C-alpha cells in the first residue's frame, strides 16, 4: 500500500518534469534520472525513519509545476525590526524585484537573482552550481530538477560586507496550493566576510511545499555567518539541503531557528576542507501543535587541526515531534580535530516526542570528540524553587524554558538580529516576567 | 496569632510522615524545630511552603487567619511565607538579580503595588547585600550555579532579606556550613528579626541556636511534636542526644 502511493507521487513528479522541462538541460535531466532510480524516502529509509514525508506529501500535495501568482503587496510584517540589510524577496519561488531592496552595489559585492544575473555572473553561477552538493537526498534531486529561481551572492577578496543580507521567502497560499523550489549560491572569496539571514514565511491555509538548496563556498580566511529562521504560519512542508564548504582558516557560524510549519526537514552539511577552521553551528526548535521538525546535520572533518562545535536544543509541546541526527566524520588524515556536539531536549507534554541520534565516525586516532544528548521534562525542583519565591507557575515555567533556550543565541553578533530572535523565542515561550 | 497548625498529617506516596502536628507561632517569635533524622522536620517545612510531592491528609494550617492550603506556592510566598531551602537549586541561565527582580515585582503585583523600577530595585538590592555580606558579582551569575555551600545559603538569606517575609522557615540552613559562614548567615537572620515577623528554624544540631537564639524549642519525633521547651531544651539535647526523647516517646 505504502509503496503504491509513493510510486504514484514519484510518477507524477517525473511526468510533470517530462511535460514541462526541456531535455536539453543536462543537469536537470540527470537529476530526474537519479531520482527515478533512488525514489522517494519510504518508511524504511534510514535517513527519514522518523519523518514520514512521502506519506504526508502524498496526502497534502497535488504535484504540479505551475506556480500561482500572488497579490501580496506589503511585506513589512515579515521584516526584521531595525535591521539595516540588503533585502532579497522571493514570492512563491519567484524573485520579486519590486519587493526587494538591494540598492546600488559596489563592484566588490554581487547580489542577484539567477534570472537577472549579467553575463559574467551567469558564467560564475554556471561553473559553481551543483559543485558543492553531492547529496543523494531525494529532495535535493527534486530541487536540482525543478528549481525555479536562485539567488547568487559573491563577496570579493578582502571585502567585509557590513550590512547583513536578508533573503526572504514568502509562500502565498491564500488562493491555492504552492510548490516552490529555490536555490542559494554563495561565494565568499579569500578573507571576505558576510552575514546572510534566510527567512521563510508563509500565508494562507492551502498546502505548500518548498525545497531549498543552499550551496555556500567559504574560501581561505573568510568568515560566514548564516541564520535561518523558519517561522511559517501556514501548512508548509519544507526540505532544505544546505552545504557549506570551508577552506583553510575560514570561520562559519550558523544558527537555525525553527518555530512553525507543518513539516520541516533541514539537512545541513559542513565540509571542513581546510586546516585551522572554526565552525559553530547552533539550532533551536520550539515546536507545538502538530509540527514535525527534523534536523539532520553532518560535519565532515577532512583536514587536520580544525574545530567544530554543535549545539542544538529543542522544546516540544502538544503533539509536536522533533528529530535530531548529528553526524561527525573525522577522516583518516584529519588529525588533531576537535569536534563537539550536544543536543538537549525538553518535552512539555505527554504526546510530544523527540528522536535524537548522535553518530560519530572517526578514522583518525589523535582527535578530541565528544557528543551528548539529553531529553527530559522541566525540572520540577527548579520550578518549585521559583514558585516558592512568589513567581507564579506559568511565569516560572517560561523563565526556566527561556533560560534553557537562550544560550544558543550566543554566537549571533548582530544586535538587532539578536533582539529579534530573542523576541521570537520570548513570544513562543510566553515570557511575561 | 500568625501561624496556627492543628493536627497536621501528611504523607508522601504511601508513606505517612506527619502524624498530627500542633504548633502556634506569634509575630516576634523564633521557634526551633529539632529532632533526629527522618522525624519529619523537612517535610513540615515543605508542606508549609506548598511542595506538591506531599499530600496533606488531615488537619489545618491558618496563616494570619487564612487557610494556607487555599494558596498556590507562589501565593504563599506573596502572602509572606519564605522557605530557605536545605538544598538551594542551581538554575543555569537565570541570574540571581533577574530572578529577584521578577520575584519582588510578582509579589508586589499580588499585593496591588506598582513594580519597582530598575533604580529602586538596585537600591533595595545594595542595601540587602550589605546585610548578608554577599558580593554583587555572585548575584550576577547564574542562580546558585557552581556556588559553594556557604554561598548558596547566604544567597538564600539574601533572598529572604529582599522579600521581607512575615514568616521565615529555615530548613537545615546550618548544614554544610563552616563556623564563619554560619555566623554570617545567623547575623543576617538576626538583623532581619523584628516584632512583626517570625522565624521557624529547622535544625538537627544545637550549634545554629547559639547564634539564632530561639524563644521556643520543639522536638519532632515520628511526625509529632513530643516535647516543647525553651532554649534550655536544645542544650539538653546537645548534651544527651535524642535517645532519651525516643525512650520517653516509646513509653507514652
PDB file of N, CA and C in Angstrom, chain A residues 126-219:
ATOM      1  N   UNK A 126      27.159  29.255 -13.365  1.00  0.00           N
ATOM      2  CA  UNK A 126      27.185  28.002 -14.112  1.00  0.00           C
ATOM      3  C   UNK A 126      28.361  27.117 -13.694  1.00  0.00           C
ATOM      4  N   UNK A 127      29.504  27.780 -13.464  1.00  0.00           N
ATOM      5  CA  UNK A 127      30.676  26.965 -13.134  1.00  0.00           C
ATOM      6  C   UNK A 127      30.660  26.459 -11.680  1.00  0.00           C
ATOM      7  N   UNK A 128      29.808  27.023 -10.832  1.00  0.00           N
ATOM      8  CA  UNK A 128      29.778  26.575  -9.437  1.00  0.00           C
ATOM      9  C   UNK A 128      28.549  25.763  -9.062  1.00  0.00           C
ATOM     10  N   UNK A 129      27.499  25.894  -9.855  1.00  0.00           N
ATOM     11  CA  UNK A 129      26.254  25.250  -9.491  1.00  0.00           C
ATOM     12  C   UNK A 129      26.410  23.730  -9.415  1.00  0.00           C
ATOM     13  N   UNK A 130      25.916  23.190  -8.330  1.00  0.00           N
ATOM     14  CA  UNK A 130      25.952  21.743  -8.095  1.00  0.00           C
ATOM     15  C   UNK A 130      27.363  21.189  -8.002  1.00  0.00           C
ATOM     16  N   UNK A 131      28.304  22.044  -7.674  1.00  0.00           N
ATOM     17  CA  UNK A 131      29.654  21.520  -7.456  1.00  0.00           C
ATOM     18  C   UNK A 131      29.873  21.196  -5.989  1.00  0.00           C
ATOM     19  N   UNK A 132      29.072  21.817  -5.120  1.00  0.00           N
ATOM     20  CA  UNK A 132      29.250  21.578  -3.691  1.00  0.00           C
ATOM     21  C   UNK A 132      28.357  20.440  -3.231  1.00  0.00           C
ATOM     22  N   UNK A 133      27.133  20.455  -3.717  1.00  0.00           N
ATOM     23  CA  UNK A 133      26.171  19.457  -3.268  1.00  0.00           C
ATOM     24  C   UNK A 133      26.355  18.162  -4.036  1.00  0.00           C
ATOM     25  N   UNK A 134      26.647  17.108  -3.276  1.00  0.00           N
ATOM     26  CA  UNK A 134      26.702  15.796  -3.914  1.00  0.00           C
ATOM     27  C   UNK A 134      25.603  14.941  -3.289  1.00  0.00           C
ATOM     28  N   UNK A 135      24.594  15.608  -2.802  1.00  0.00           N
ATOM     29  CA  UNK A 135      23.605  14.918  -1.998  1.00  0.00           C
ATOM     30  C   UNK A 135      22.779  13.956  -2.826  1.00  0.00           C
ATOM     31  N   UNK A 136      22.503  12.813  -2.225  1.00  0.00           N
ATOM     32  CA  UNK A 136      21.611  11.861  -2.862  1.00  0.00           C
ATOM     33  C   UNK A 136      20.217  11.983  -2.278  1.00  0.00           C
ATOM     34  N   UNK A 137      20.043  13.004  -1.464  1.00  0.00           N
ATOM     35  CA  UNK A 137      18.738  13.215  -0.867  1.00  0.00           C
ATOM     36  C   UNK A 137      17.704  13.430  -1.974  1.00  0.00           C
ATOM     37  N   UNK A 138      16.580  12.759  -1.884  1.00  0.00           N
ATOM     38  CA  UNK A 138      15.562  12.835  -2.939  1.00  0.00           C
ATOM     39  C   UNK A 138      15.113  14.266  -3.188  1.00  0.00           C
ATOM     40  N   UNK A 139      15.079  15.054  -2.112  1.00  0.00           N
ATOM     41  CA  UNK A 139      14.572  16.418  -2.273  1.00  0.00           C
ATOM     42  C   UNK A 139      15.627  17.356  -2.844  1.00  0.00           C
ATOM     43  N   UNK A 140      16.887  16.999  -2.627  1.00  0.00           N
ATOM     44  CA  UNK A 140      17.957  17.730  -3.310  1.00  0.00           C
ATOM     45  C   UNK A 140      17.858  17.453  -4.806  1.00  0.00           C
ATOM     46  N   UNK A 141      17.558  16.216  -5.142  1.00  0.00           N
ATOM     47  CA  UNK A 141      17.407  15.851  -6.560  1.00  0.00           C
ATOM     48  C   UNK A 141      16.192  16.539  -7.181  1.00  0.00           C
ATOM     49  N   UNK A 142      15.097  16.560  -6.431  1.00  0.00           N
ATOM     50  CA  UNK A 142      13.895  17.248  -6.925  1.00  0.00           C
ATOM     51  C   UNK A 142      14.224  18.718  -7.173  1.00  0.00           C
ATOM     52  N   UNK A 143      14.950  19.307  -6.233  1.00  0.00           N
ATOM     53  CA  UNK A 143      15.327  20.712  -6.404  1.00  0.00           C
ATOM     54  C   UNK A 143      16.233  20.892  -7.625  1.00  0.00           C
ATOM     55  N   UNK A 144      17.197  20.000  -7.769  1.00  0.00           N
ATOM     56  CA  UNK A 144      18.085  20.069  -8.932  1.00  0.00           C
ATOM     57  C   UNK A 144      17.293  20.020 -10.243  1.00  0.00           C
ATOM     58  N   UNK A 145      16.237  19.234 -10.234  1.00  0.00           N
ATOM     59  CA  UNK A 145      15.448  19.076 -11.458  1.00  0.00           C
ATOM     60  C   UNK A 145      14.483  20.243 -11.681  1.00  0.00           C
ATOM     61  N   UNK A 146      13.953  20.790 -10.610  1.00  0.00           N
ATOM     62  CA  UNK A 146      12.823  21.719 -10.748  1.00  0.00           C
ATOM     63  C   UNK A 146      13.097  23.170 -10.363  1.00  0.00           C
ATOM     64  N   UNK A 147      14.292  23.506  -9.850  1.00  0.00           N
ATOM     65  CA  UNK A 147      14.456  24.843  -9.275  1.00  0.00           C
ATOM     66  C   UNK A 147      13.990  25.935 -10.226  1.00  0.00           C
ATOM     67  N   UNK A 148      13.257  26.887  -9.663  1.00  0.00           N
ATOM     68  CA  UNK A 148      12.662  27.946 -10.478  1.00  0.00           C
ATOM     69  C   UNK A 148      13.535  29.190 -10.497  1.00  0.00           C
ATOM     70  N   UNK A 149      14.172  29.426  -9.358  1.00  0.00           N
ATOM     71  CA  UNK A 149      14.961  30.645  -9.239  1.00  0.00           C
ATOM     72  C   UNK A 149      16.061  30.408  -8.217  1.00  0.00           C
ATOM     73  N   UNK A 150      17.113  31.198  -8.364  1.00  0.00           N
ATOM     74  CA  UNK A 150      18.180  31.121  -7.387  1.00  0.00           C
ATOM     75  C   UNK A 150      18.663  32.521  -7.059  1.00  0.00           C
ATOM     76  N   UNK A 151      19.332  32.634  -5.936  1.00  0.00           N
ATOM     77  CA  UNK A 151      19.955  33.911  -5.577  1.00  0.00           C
ATOM     78  C   UNK A 151      21.457  33.658  -5.518  1.00  0.00           C
ATOM     79  N   UNK A 152      22.186  34.531  -6.177  1.00  0.00           N
ATOM     80  CA  UNK A 152      23.635  34.391  -6.213  1.00  0.00           C
ATOM     81  C   UNK A 152      24.269  35.552  -5.452  1.00  0.00           C
ATOM     82  N   UNK A 153      25.124  35.198  -4.514  1.00  0.00           N
ATOM     83  CA  UNK A 153      25.823  36.230  -3.737  1.00  0.00           C
ATOM     84  C   UNK A 153      27.322  35.943  -3.821  1.00  0.00           C
ATOM     85  N   UNK A 154      28.067  36.960  -4.228  1.00  0.00           N
ATOM     86  CA  UNK A 154      29.515  36.792  -4.273  1.00  0.00           C
ATOM     87  C   UNK A 154      30.182  37.979  -3.578  1.00  0.00           C
ATOM     88  N   UNK A 155      31.071  37.655  -2.638  1.00  0.00           N
ATOM     89  CA  UNK A 155      31.805  38.710  -1.947  1.00  0.00           C
ATOM     90  C   UNK A 155      33.258  38.584  -2.366  1.00  0.00           C
ATOM     91  N   UNK A 156      33.785  39.663  -2.941  1.00  0.00           N
ATOM     92  CA  UNK A 156      35.143  39.565  -3.476  1.00  0.00           C
ATOM     93  C   UNK A 156      36.192  39.629  -2.370  1.00  0.00           C
ATOM     94  N   UNK A 157      37.395  39.286  -2.767  1.00  0.00           N
ATOM     95  CA  UNK A 157      38.501  39.152  -1.827  1.00  0.00           C
ATOM     96  C   UNK A 157      38.672  40.378  -0.921  1.00  0.00           C
ATOM     97  N   UNK A 158      38.907  40.116   0.367  1.00  0.00           N
ATOM     98  CA  UNK A 158      39.175  41.147   1.367  1.00  0.00           C
ATOM     99  C   UNK A 158      37.982  42.045   1.700  1.00  0.00           C
ATOM    100  N   UNK A 159      36.851  41.763   1.131  1.00  0.00           N
ATOM    101  CA  UNK A 159      35.715  42.656   1.358  1.00  0.00           C
ATOM    102  C   UNK A 159      34.916  42.211   2.579  1.00  0.00           C
ATOM    103  N   UNK A 160      34.681  43.158   3.469  1.00  0.00           N
ATOM    104  CA  UNK A 160      33.837  42.875   4.629  1.00  0.00           C
ATOM    105  C   UNK A 160      32.508  43.571   4.400  1.00  0.00           C
ATOM    106  N   UNK A 161      31.465  42.794   4.237  1.00  0.00           N
ATOM    107  CA  UNK A 161      30.144  43.373   3.988  1.00  0.00           C
ATOM    108  C   UNK A 161      29.523  43.717   5.337  1.00  0.00           C
ATOM    109  N   UNK A 162      29.306  45.010   5.558  1.00  0.00           N
ATOM    110  CA  UNK A 162      28.841  45.450   6.881  1.00  0.00           C
ATOM    111  C   UNK A 162      27.389  45.061   7.137  1.00  0.00           C
ATOM    112  N   UNK A 163      26.544  45.333   6.130  1.00  0.00           N
ATOM    113  CA  UNK A 163      25.116  45.045   6.332  1.00  0.00           C
ATOM    114  C   UNK A 163      24.844  43.576   6.040  1.00  0.00           C
ATOM    115  N   UNK A 164      24.028  42.946   6.848  1.00  0.00           N
ATOM    116  CA  UNK A 164      23.650  41.573   6.515  1.00  0.00           C
ATOM    117  C   UNK A 164      22.748  41.528   5.279  1.00  0.00           C
ATOM    118  N   UNK A 165      22.672  40.384   4.669  1.00  0.00           N
ATOM    119  CA  UNK A 165      21.785  40.186   3.516  1.00  0.00           C
ATOM    120  C   UNK A 165      20.605  39.331   3.974  1.00  0.00           C
ATOM    121  N   UNK A 166      19.425  39.894   3.827  1.00  0.00           N
ATOM    122  CA  UNK A 166      18.231  39.151   4.238  1.00  0.00           C
ATOM    123  C   UNK A 166      17.545  38.577   3.004  1.00  0.00           C
ATOM    124  N   UNK A 167      17.507  37.262   2.932  1.00  0.00           N
ATOM    125  CA  UNK A 167      16.801  36.604   1.834  1.00  0.00           C
ATOM    126  C   UNK A 167      15.463  36.123   2.398  1.00  0.00           C
ATOM    127  N   UNK A 168      14.403  36.751   1.913  1.00  0.00           N
ATOM    128  CA  UNK A 168      13.087  36.476   2.475  1.00  0.00           C
ATOM    129  C   UNK A 168      12.255  35.673   1.487  1.00  0.00           C
ATOM    130  N   UNK A 169      11.830  34.506   1.916  1.00  0.00           N
ATOM    131  CA  UNK A 169      10.981  33.653   1.067  1.00  0.00           C
ATOM    132  C   UNK A 169       9.559  33.729   1.597  1.00  0.00           C
ATOM    133  N   UNK A 170       8.639  34.108   0.739  1.00  0.00           N
ATOM    134  CA  UNK A 170       7.243  34.109   1.166  1.00  0.00           C
ATOM    135  C   UNK A 170       6.446  33.180   0.259  1.00  0.00           C
ATOM    136  N   UNK A 171       5.710  32.295   0.865  1.00  0.00           N
ATOM    137  CA  UNK A 171       4.804  31.469   0.081  1.00  0.00           C
ATOM    138  C   UNK A 171       3.383  31.926   0.360  1.00  0.00           C
ATOM    139  N   UNK A 172       2.716  32.369  -0.678  1.00  0.00           N
ATOM    140  CA  UNK A 172       1.355  32.896  -0.539  1.00  0.00           C
ATOM    141  C   UNK A 172       0.366  31.815  -0.963  1.00  0.00           C
ATOM    142  N   UNK A 173      -0.147  31.126   0.034  1.00  0.00           N
ATOM    143  CA  UNK A 173      -1.074  30.024  -0.245  1.00  0.00           C
ATOM    144  C   UNK A 173      -2.495  30.417   0.125  1.00  0.00           C
ATOM    145  N   UNK A 174      -2.805  31.682  -0.093  1.00  0.00           N
ATOM    146  CA  UNK A 174      -4.163  32.141   0.198  1.00  0.00           C
ATOM    147  C   UNK A 174      -5.175  31.529  -0.757  1.00  0.00           C
ATOM    148  N   UNK A 175      -4.822  31.503  -2.036  1.00  0.00           N
ATOM    149  CA  UNK A 175      -5.774  31.053  -3.049  1.00  0.00           C
ATOM    150  C   UNK A 175      -5.646  29.561  -3.340  1.00  0.00           C
ATOM    151  N   UNK A 176      -4.451  29.157  -3.622  1.00  0.00           N
ATOM    152  CA  UNK A 176      -4.256  27.743  -3.950  1.00  0.00           C
ATOM    153  C   UNK A 176      -2.910  27.242  -3.442  1.00  0.00           C
ATOM    154  N   UNK A 177      -2.735  25.958  -3.587  1.00  0.00           N
ATOM    155  CA  UNK A 177      -1.505  25.296  -3.190  1.00  0.00           C
ATOM    156  C   UNK A 177      -0.277  25.911  -3.885  1.00  0.00           C
ATOM    157  N   UNK A 178       0.845  25.944  -3.150  1.00  0.00           N
ATOM    158  CA  UNK A 178       2.081  26.478  -3.732  1.00  0.00           C
ATOM    159  C   UNK A 178       3.193  25.437  -3.643  1.00  0.00           C
ATOM    160  N   UNK A 179       3.925  25.289  -4.732  1.00  0.00           N
ATOM    161  CA  UNK A 179       5.145  24.474  -4.683  1.00  0.00           C
ATOM    162  C   UNK A 179       6.301  25.352  -5.168  1.00  0.00           C
ATOM    163  N   UNK A 180       7.310  25.518  -4.324  1.00  0.00           N
ATOM    164  CA  UNK A 180       8.452  26.365  -4.685  1.00  0.00           C
ATOM    165  C   UNK A 180       9.747  25.566  -4.591  1.00  0.00           C
ATOM    166  N   UNK A 181      10.642  25.854  -5.504  1.00  0.00           N
ATOM    167  CA  UNK A 181      11.977  25.241  -5.441  1.00  0.00           C
ATOM    168  C   UNK A 181      12.990  26.358  -5.669  1.00  0.00           C
ATOM    169  N   UNK A 182      13.777  26.650  -4.665  1.00  0.00           N
ATOM    170  CA  UNK A 182      14.714  27.770  -4.810  1.00  0.00           C
ATOM    171  C   UNK A 182      16.135  27.358  -4.447  1.00  0.00           C
ATOM    172  N   UNK A 183      17.056  28.159  -4.912  1.00  0.00           N
ATOM    173  CA  UNK A 183      18.465  27.888  -4.625  1.00  0.00           C
ATOM    174  C   UNK A 183      19.144  29.149  -4.109  1.00  0.00           C
ATOM    175  N   UNK A 184      20.226  28.880  -3.403  1.00  0.00           N
ATOM    176  CA  UNK A 184      21.073  29.979  -2.973  1.00  0.00           C
ATOM    177  C   UNK A 184      22.507  29.547  -3.237  1.00  0.00           C
ATOM    178  N   UNK A 185      23.239  30.396  -3.921  1.00  0.00           N
ATOM    179  CA  UNK A 185      24.645  30.085  -4.178  1.00  0.00           C
ATOM    180  C   UNK A 185      25.475  31.247  -3.642  1.00  0.00           C
ATOM    181  N   UNK A 186      26.355  30.932  -2.702  1.00  0.00           N
ATOM    182  CA  UNK A 186      27.153  31.987  -2.072  1.00  0.00           C
ATOM    183  C   UNK A 186      28.634  31.675  -2.269  1.00  0.00           C
ATOM    184  N   UNK A 187      29.346  32.678  -2.713  1.00  0.00           N
ATOM    185  CA  UNK A 187      30.795  32.541  -2.905  1.00  0.00           C
ATOM    186  C   UNK A 187      31.505  33.589  -2.065  1.00  0.00           C
ATOM    187  N   UNK A 188      32.210  33.136  -1.055  1.00  0.00           N
ATOM    188  CA  UNK A 188      32.988  34.085  -0.258  1.00  0.00           C
ATOM    189  C   UNK A 188      34.448  33.930  -0.661  1.00  0.00           C
ATOM    190  N   UNK A 189      34.974  34.971  -1.288  1.00  0.00           N
ATOM    191  CA  UNK A 189      36.369  34.891  -1.705  1.00  0.00           C
ATOM    192  C   UNK A 189      37.264  35.084  -0.476  1.00  0.00           C
ATOM    193  N   UNK A 190      38.573  34.887  -0.672  1.00  0.00           N
ATOM    194  CA  UNK A 190      39.515  34.922   0.441  1.00  0.00           C
ATOM    195  C   UNK A 190      39.365  36.161   1.323  1.00  0.00           C
ATOM    196  N   UNK A 191      39.399  35.918   2.638  1.00  0.00           N
ATOM    197  CA  UNK A 191      39.387  36.996   3.639  1.00  0.00           C
ATOM    198  C   UNK A 191      38.175  37.913   3.540  1.00  0.00           C
ATOM    199  N   UNK A 192      37.139  37.450   2.933  1.00  0.00           N
ATOM    200  CA  UNK A 192      35.918  38.264   2.897  1.00  0.00           C
ATOM    201  C   UNK A 192      35.032  37.863   4.068  1.00  0.00           C
ATOM    202  N   UNK A 193      33.975  38.641   4.248  1.00  0.00           N
ATOM    203  CA  UNK A 193      33.111  38.407   5.402  1.00  0.00           C
ATOM    204  C   UNK A 193      31.690  38.843   5.080  1.00  0.00           C
ATOM    205  N   UNK A 194      30.715  37.985   5.378  1.00  0.00           N
ATOM    206  CA  UNK A 194      29.326  38.366   5.139  1.00  0.00           C
ATOM    207  C   UNK A 194      28.411  37.605   6.094  1.00  0.00           C
ATOM    208  N   UNK A 195      27.257  38.205   6.323  1.00  0.00           N
ATOM    209  CA  UNK A 195      26.257  37.555   7.161  1.00  0.00           C
ATOM    210  C   UNK A 195      24.958  37.458   6.368  1.00  0.00           C
ATOM    211  N   UNK A 196      24.432  36.261   6.259  1.00  0.00           N
ATOM    212  CA  UNK A 196      23.200  36.062   5.486  1.00  0.00           C
ATOM    213  C   UNK A 196      22.112  35.508   6.396  1.00  0.00           C
ATOM    214  N   UNK A 197      20.945  36.115   6.285  1.00  0.00           N
ATOM    215  CA  UNK A 197      19.791  35.628   7.041  1.00  0.00           C
ATOM    216  C   UNK A 197      18.797  35.105   6.012  1.00  0.00           C
ATOM    217  N   UNK A 198      18.397  33.887   6.143  1.00  0.00           N
ATOM    218  CA  UNK A 198      17.389  33.349   5.240  1.00  0.00           C
ATOM    219  C   UNK A 198      16.151  33.058   6.073  1.00  0.00           C
ATOM    220  N   UNK A 199      15.056  33.677   5.648  1.00  0.00           N
ATOM    221  CA  UNK A 199      13.862  33.614   6.493  1.00  0.00           C
ATOM    222  C   UNK A 199      12.712  33.129   5.639  1.00  0.00           C
ATOM    223  N   UNK A 200      11.985  32.149   6.119  1.00  0.00           N
ATOM    224  CA  UNK A 200      10.832  31.701   5.334  1.00  0.00           C
ATOM    225  C   UNK A 200       9.542  31.973   6.090  1.00  0.00           C
ATOM    226  N   UNK A 201       8.591  32.480   5.328  1.00  0.00           N
ATOM    227  CA  UNK A 201       7.292  32.847   5.890  1.00  0.00           C
ATOM    228  C   UNK A 201       6.247  32.316   4.929  1.00  0.00           C
ATOM    229  N   UNK A 202       5.076  32.022   5.447  1.00  0.00           N
ATOM    230  CA  UNK A 202       4.010  31.674   4.514  1.00  0.00           C
ATOM    231  C   UNK A 202       2.692  32.211   5.025  1.00  0.00           C
ATOM    232  N   UNK A 203       1.821  32.487   4.084  1.00  0.00           N
ATOM    233  CA  UNK A 203       0.491  32.963   4.458  1.00  0.00           C
ATOM    234  C   UNK A 203      -0.549  32.102   3.756  1.00  0.00           C
ATOM    235  N   UNK A 204      -1.738  32.097   4.309  1.00  0.00           N
ATOM    236  CA  UNK A 204      -2.799  31.302   3.700  1.00  0.00           C
ATOM    237  C   UNK A 204      -2.839  29.895   4.262  1.00  0.00           C
ATOM    238  N   UNK A 205      -3.942  29.243   4.008  1.00  0.00           N
ATOM    239  CA  UNK A 205      -4.157  27.935   4.629  1.00  0.00           C
ATOM    240  C   UNK A 205      -4.037  26.774   3.655  1.00  0.00           C
ATOM    241  N   UNK A 206      -3.757  27.076   2.365  1.00  0.00           N
ATOM    242  CA  UNK A 206      -3.579  25.990   1.405  1.00  0.00           C
ATOM    243  C   UNK A 206      -2.196  25.367   1.619  1.00  0.00           C
ATOM    244  N   UNK A 207      -2.060  24.097   1.235  1.00  0.00           N
ATOM    245  CA  UNK A 207      -0.767  23.450   1.465  1.00  0.00           C
ATOM    246  C   UNK A 207       0.373  24.028   0.619  1.00  0.00           C
ATOM    247  N   UNK A 208       1.586  23.905   1.160  1.00  0.00           N
ATOM    248  CA  UNK A 208       2.786  24.381   0.462  1.00  0.00           C
ATOM    249  C   UNK A 208       3.861  23.317   0.539  1.00  0.00           C
ATOM    250  N   UNK A 209       4.668  23.298  -0.481  1.00  0.00           N
ATOM    251  CA  UNK A 209       5.910  22.540  -0.409  1.00  0.00           C
ATOM    252  C   UNK A 209       7.010  23.450  -0.922  1.00  0.00           C
ATOM    253  N   UNK A 210       8.067  23.543  -0.164  1.00  0.00           N
ATOM    254  CA  UNK A 210       9.191  24.376  -0.603  1.00  0.00           C
ATOM    255  C   UNK A 210      10.476  23.561  -0.441  1.00  0.00           C
ATOM    256  N   UNK A 211      11.196  23.374  -1.544  1.00  0.00           N
ATOM    257  CA  UNK A 211      12.519  22.756  -1.402  1.00  0.00           C
ATOM    258  C   UNK A 211      13.573  23.844  -1.579  1.00  0.00           C
ATOM    259  N   UNK A 212      14.540  23.818  -0.667  1.00  0.00           N
ATOM    260  CA  UNK A 212      15.634  24.791  -0.694  1.00  0.00           C
ATOM    261  C   UNK A 212      16.938  24.045  -0.959  1.00  0.00           C
ATOM    262  N   UNK A 213      17.763  24.604  -1.789  1.00  0.00           N
ATOM    263  CA  UNK A 213      19.129  24.095  -1.867  1.00  0.00           C
ATOM    264  C   UNK A 213      20.067  25.281  -1.710  1.00  0.00           C
ATOM    265  N   UNK A 214      20.950  25.165  -0.735  1.00  0.00           N
ATOM    266  CA  UNK A 214      21.904  26.240  -0.499  1.00  0.00           C
ATOM    267  C   UNK A 214      23.312  25.695  -0.646  1.00  0.00           C
ATOM    268  N   UNK A 215      24.079  26.333  -1.496  1.00  0.00           N
ATOM    269  CA  UNK A 215      25.481  25.941  -1.664  1.00  0.00           C
ATOM    270  C   UNK A 215      26.338  27.133  -1.279  1.00  0.00           C
ATOM    271  N   UNK A 216      27.208  26.927  -0.324  1.00  0.00           N
ATOM    272  CA  UNK A 216      27.993  28.047   0.185  1.00  0.00           C
ATOM    273  C   UNK A 216      29.473  27.670   0.179  1.00  0.00           C
ATOM    274  N   UNK A 217      30.233  28.465  -0.507  1.00  0.00           N
ATOM    275  CA  UNK A 217      31.663  28.193  -0.612  1.00  0.00           C
ATOM    276  C   UNK A 217      32.419  29.282   0.141  1.00  0.00           C
ATOM    277  N   UNK A 218      33.125  28.866   1.188  1.00  0.00           N
ATOM    278  CA  UNK A 218      33.829  29.819   2.045  1.00  0.00           C
ATOM    279  C   UNK A 218      35.327  29.596   1.841  1.00  0.00           C
ATOM    280  N   UNK A 219      35.960  30.550   1.179  1.00  0.00           N
ATOM    281  CA  UNK A 219      37.373  30.348   0.836  1.00  0.00           C
ATOM    282  C   UNK A 219      38.313  30.737   1.988  1.00  0.00           C
TER     283      UNK A 219
END
